[in-house]
Amino acid sequence: MVTKINFLLFVSVVILLFLPLQVQSAEVEKGKATYVGSETCKSCHQKYYEGWNKTRHSRMEQQVIKEGPDKTVLGDFTVTNPNLTFTLNEVNMLVGSRFKQRYAKSIDGEYYLLPAQWSVQPKEWVQYKPKKDWWAAVGIYPEDWDKRPYSKLCRGCHSTGMDVKTGKPAEQNIACEACHGPGSLHVEQSGQGHIVNPVKLNRENAAMVCFRCHMSGRPPKGDFEKYAWAVGYKPGEDLKQYWVYDKPKGENSYELWAGGYAAKNRVQGNTFFQSKMYREGMNCFTCHDPHSSRHMTSLIKSGDTNSLCLLCHGENSHHAVYKASISEHTHHKADSAGSRCIECHASKTGTNAIKWDARDHTFKFISPVDTIKFGTPNACTNCHKDQTPEWAQKTVTDWLVK
């Protein structure tokens, strides 16, 4: 009897200890918390703010600055190109800067993306007229660029606290509260609770903070089924209530190759979700730091030098893939591109602005057999462009039998 009473007391104490956290979460979920903006966050979190402010998340949407040291316009509007059917004077906002830059025009309080984009790497204008996205393929929106509202198709991911009633965000760009949730209660309580720290969420809910915009899919049937982003989702919630994930279909699709590998950008979640690393507990921020721009794509260490991957897979590490030299694993010279981990285990398989500029996040070695069967790019012939997938498959097989 005494043992039973002690147990009940213990359970009661545990419930009381966790009750404040549950209340805080419920307050945010019920919408009592409102957005305060990254400048407010800066007053207490200056180091994180300054790091984030140098990342591309902080400048997804930019004002038009034509010239000078702070110039934001990447496209060359002086050239003659059949795809460039508008002038810079018609542009009211810029969208993107790494792979491509798109140009938005404001019409009656709503932004619309003009019908050409600047592809950054080849430095050329290409037509921007989506046809394969689900909302375009099934005819939800007309083909006319000025009939496709930016607020419904893109802005929920390119901004923070998008309000579907007003069609406007609480703040431009992917700012603090996009990942930590609205912060008014946190501020009112002098920084005590009432905020989401993704690191402290369970693995699945933590990943969903990133998956919200890096997981290809569509909304469930209902009031927001014509939106191309997860309307209503807040960090810490179950994204699956707001977003239906695209999954491999066993055949090539716009989003994924038949084997489940990335066929386009913004499917990092769809591919990472399939990976052994995800199953074993890793998360997006195991490798990425959203408050840092020190390395490409906000990696915590360089992917180009193998510093990132060899944290876990280097000599004498828990998951070591070689004993003395990385060449044992790669069959390439240690200082060559063939010994760069990301070239084989995060291969460029997806199209963003150009073929293949988006990396796969299954982290699998994609066999040349997939290229032969489905056309999936593989690491071998991505580098050895003068060779065939059949040559690559024979070479890899010969390595394995030695």
CSV table of N, CA, C and O in Angstrom, one decimal, residues 65 128 185 200 264 365:
chain,number,residue,atom,x,y,z
A,65,ILE,N,17.8,47.1,-55.1
A,65,ILE,CA,18.9,48.0,-55.1
A,65,ILE,C,19.7,47.8,-56.4
A,65,ILE,O,20.4,46.8,-56.6
A,128,TYR,N,10.5,31.6,-66.7
A,128,TYR,CA,9.9,31.1,-65.5
A,128,TYR,C,8.4,30.9,-65.7
A,128,TYR,O,7.6,31.9,-65.6
A,185,LEU,N,5.0,36.0,-26.0
A,185,LEU,CA,4.9,35.6,-24.6
A,185,LEU,C,6.3,35.4,-24.0
A,185,LEU,O,6.5,35.6,-22.8
A,200,LYS,N,15.5,20.9,-28.6
A,200,LYS,CA,14.9,20.2,-27.4
A,200,LYS,C,13.6,19.4,-27.8
A,200,LYS,O,13.0,18.8,-27.0
A,264,LYS,N,14.8,17.3,-57.8
A,264,LYS,CA,14.7,18.8,-57.8
A,264,LYS,C,15.2,19.3,-56.5
A,264,LYS,O,15.5,18.5,-55.6
A,365,PHE,N,25.2,5.9,-51.8
A,365,PHE,CA,25.9,5.9,-53.0
A,365,PHE,C,25.0,5.4,-54.1
A,365,PHE,O,24.4,4.3,-54.0
